[in-house]
């Protein structure tokens, strides 16, 4: 019974290629969203690796690492450089500065105060409630 369950559970899995010592890998540092490049400094067991990023060593599972020859989802690129578009022409951004996204009250054109955010929607009771005392 367990073998049949294991077979169906693992039906669509794939094995990850092992990482060799000194190979360049990418990983996400704690609290960051960008991928950081590092080198494999050691292997602890079948799936656990020691990765050195700068002067700091991290222990990571193999599924948290992307090999150097694999392309991470968000490659480390310099945002000031224009990126090529699919047709080969560089894409130029009109405003490289971050936009000021301050919410403004639509009725008075006044930015919100320090009060907690709440919906400005008007709460209206259904028409059929008018016959009842609540």
XYZ file of C-alpha atoms in Angstrom:
134
model
C 0.000 0.000 0.000
C 2.748 2.494 0.955
C 4.686 1.701 -2.215
C 1.650 2.501 -4.343
C 1.098 5.783 -2.480
C 4.774 6.668 -2.884
C 4.567 5.908 -6.608
C 1.587 8.218 -7.167
C 3.006 10.960 -4.910
C 6.328 10.994 -6.779
C 4.865 10.498 -10.246
C 5.704 13.983 -11.579
C 8.830 14.769 -9.579
C 12.247 15.306 -11.091
C 15.649 14.830 -9.543
C 17.842 17.888 -9.179
C 21.403 17.639 -10.461
C 24.031 17.614 -7.700
C 26.207 20.709 -7.271
C 29.967 20.285 -7.341
C 32.385 22.069 -4.999
C 33.399 25.520 -6.245
C 30.445 25.769 -8.648
C 28.677 29.117 -8.927
C 25.141 29.019 -7.555
C 22.418 31.597 -6.967
C 20.371 31.865 -3.789
C 18.103 34.368 -2.107
C 19.613 35.941 0.980
C 17.444 36.185 4.117
C 15.006 39.081 3.894
C 15.821 39.860 0.254
C 14.004 39.133 -2.993
C 16.982 39.286 -5.353
C 19.089 36.292 -6.260
C 22.678 36.547 -5.027
C 25.604 34.726 -6.598
C 27.766 32.513 -4.418
C 29.966 29.453 -4.579
C 29.374 25.970 -3.252
C 31.788 25.507 -0.347
C 30.716 22.024 0.739
C 28.136 19.284 0.774
C 26.640 18.153 4.080
C 24.438 15.306 2.889
C 22.412 14.293 -0.167
C 20.404 17.535 -0.388
C 22.161 20.004 1.926
C 24.938 22.342 0.788
C 27.158 25.059 2.272
C 27.099 28.184 0.076
C 29.549 31.047 0.499
C 28.242 34.503 -0.462
C 30.901 37.134 0.179
C 32.440 36.277 3.557
C 29.330 34.566 4.961
C 28.476 30.874 4.674
C 24.871 29.655 4.470
C 23.429 26.151 4.701
C 20.761 25.560 2.055
C 18.683 22.712 0.693
C 19.299 21.849 -2.974
C 15.837 23.047 -4.011
C 16.683 26.548 -2.681
C 19.734 26.799 -4.966
C 19.975 27.490 -8.682
C 23.096 26.234 -10.445
C 25.309 28.685 -12.282
C 24.322 27.242 -15.664
C 20.613 27.479 -14.821
C 18.914 30.860 -15.200
C 17.265 32.192 -12.017
C 13.851 33.808 -12.444
C 15.176 37.303 -11.790
C 18.759 37.577 -12.993
C 21.042 40.076 -11.313
C 21.109 42.978 -13.760
C 22.095 46.595 -13.418
C 18.834 48.597 -13.607
C 20.621 51.622 -15.102
C 21.560 49.671 -18.247
C 18.938 49.457 -20.995
C 17.711 45.932 -21.515
C 17.365 44.629 -25.067
C 13.835 44.130 -26.287
C 12.871 41.015 -28.284
C 13.533 42.870 -31.579
C 17.035 43.920 -30.546
C 16.293 47.591 -29.834
C 17.181 48.785 -26.329
C 14.257 49.559 -24.091
C 14.549 53.024 -22.586
C 12.586 53.941 -19.521
C 11.128 57.451 -19.522
C 11.400 57.950 -15.767
C 14.080 55.867 -14.007
C 13.266 57.577 -10.686
C 10.719 55.786 -8.490
C 7.281 57.326 -8.752
C 5.719 59.005 -5.727
C 2.756 56.780 -4.937
C 1.002 58.834 -2.284
C -2.689 58.091 -1.959
C -4.881 61.154 -2.313
C -8.476 61.493 -1.184
C -10.526 61.705 -4.404
C -13.106 64.137 -3.018
C -10.859 66.700 -1.339
C -7.489 66.023 -3.055
C -5.908 65.724 0.392
C -3.407 63.013 1.366
C -4.639 60.676 4.114
C -3.763 61.410 7.721
C -2.246 59.019 10.242
C -5.578 57.318 10.918
C -5.931 53.622 10.099
C -6.849 52.772 6.540
C -10.535 52.140 6.133
C -12.793 51.900 3.170
C -14.493 55.122 2.181
C -17.459 53.144 0.896
C -20.881 54.287 2.099
C -22.652 51.502 3.951
C -26.270 51.419 2.902
C -28.778 48.966 4.335
C -30.810 46.908 1.859
C -34.219 48.349 0.914
C -36.060 45.384 2.406
C -34.681 46.289 5.869
C -36.762 49.497 5.962
C -39.814 47.503 7.112
C -38.035 46.180 10.220
C -36.802 47.868 13.383
C -33.209 47.037 14.163
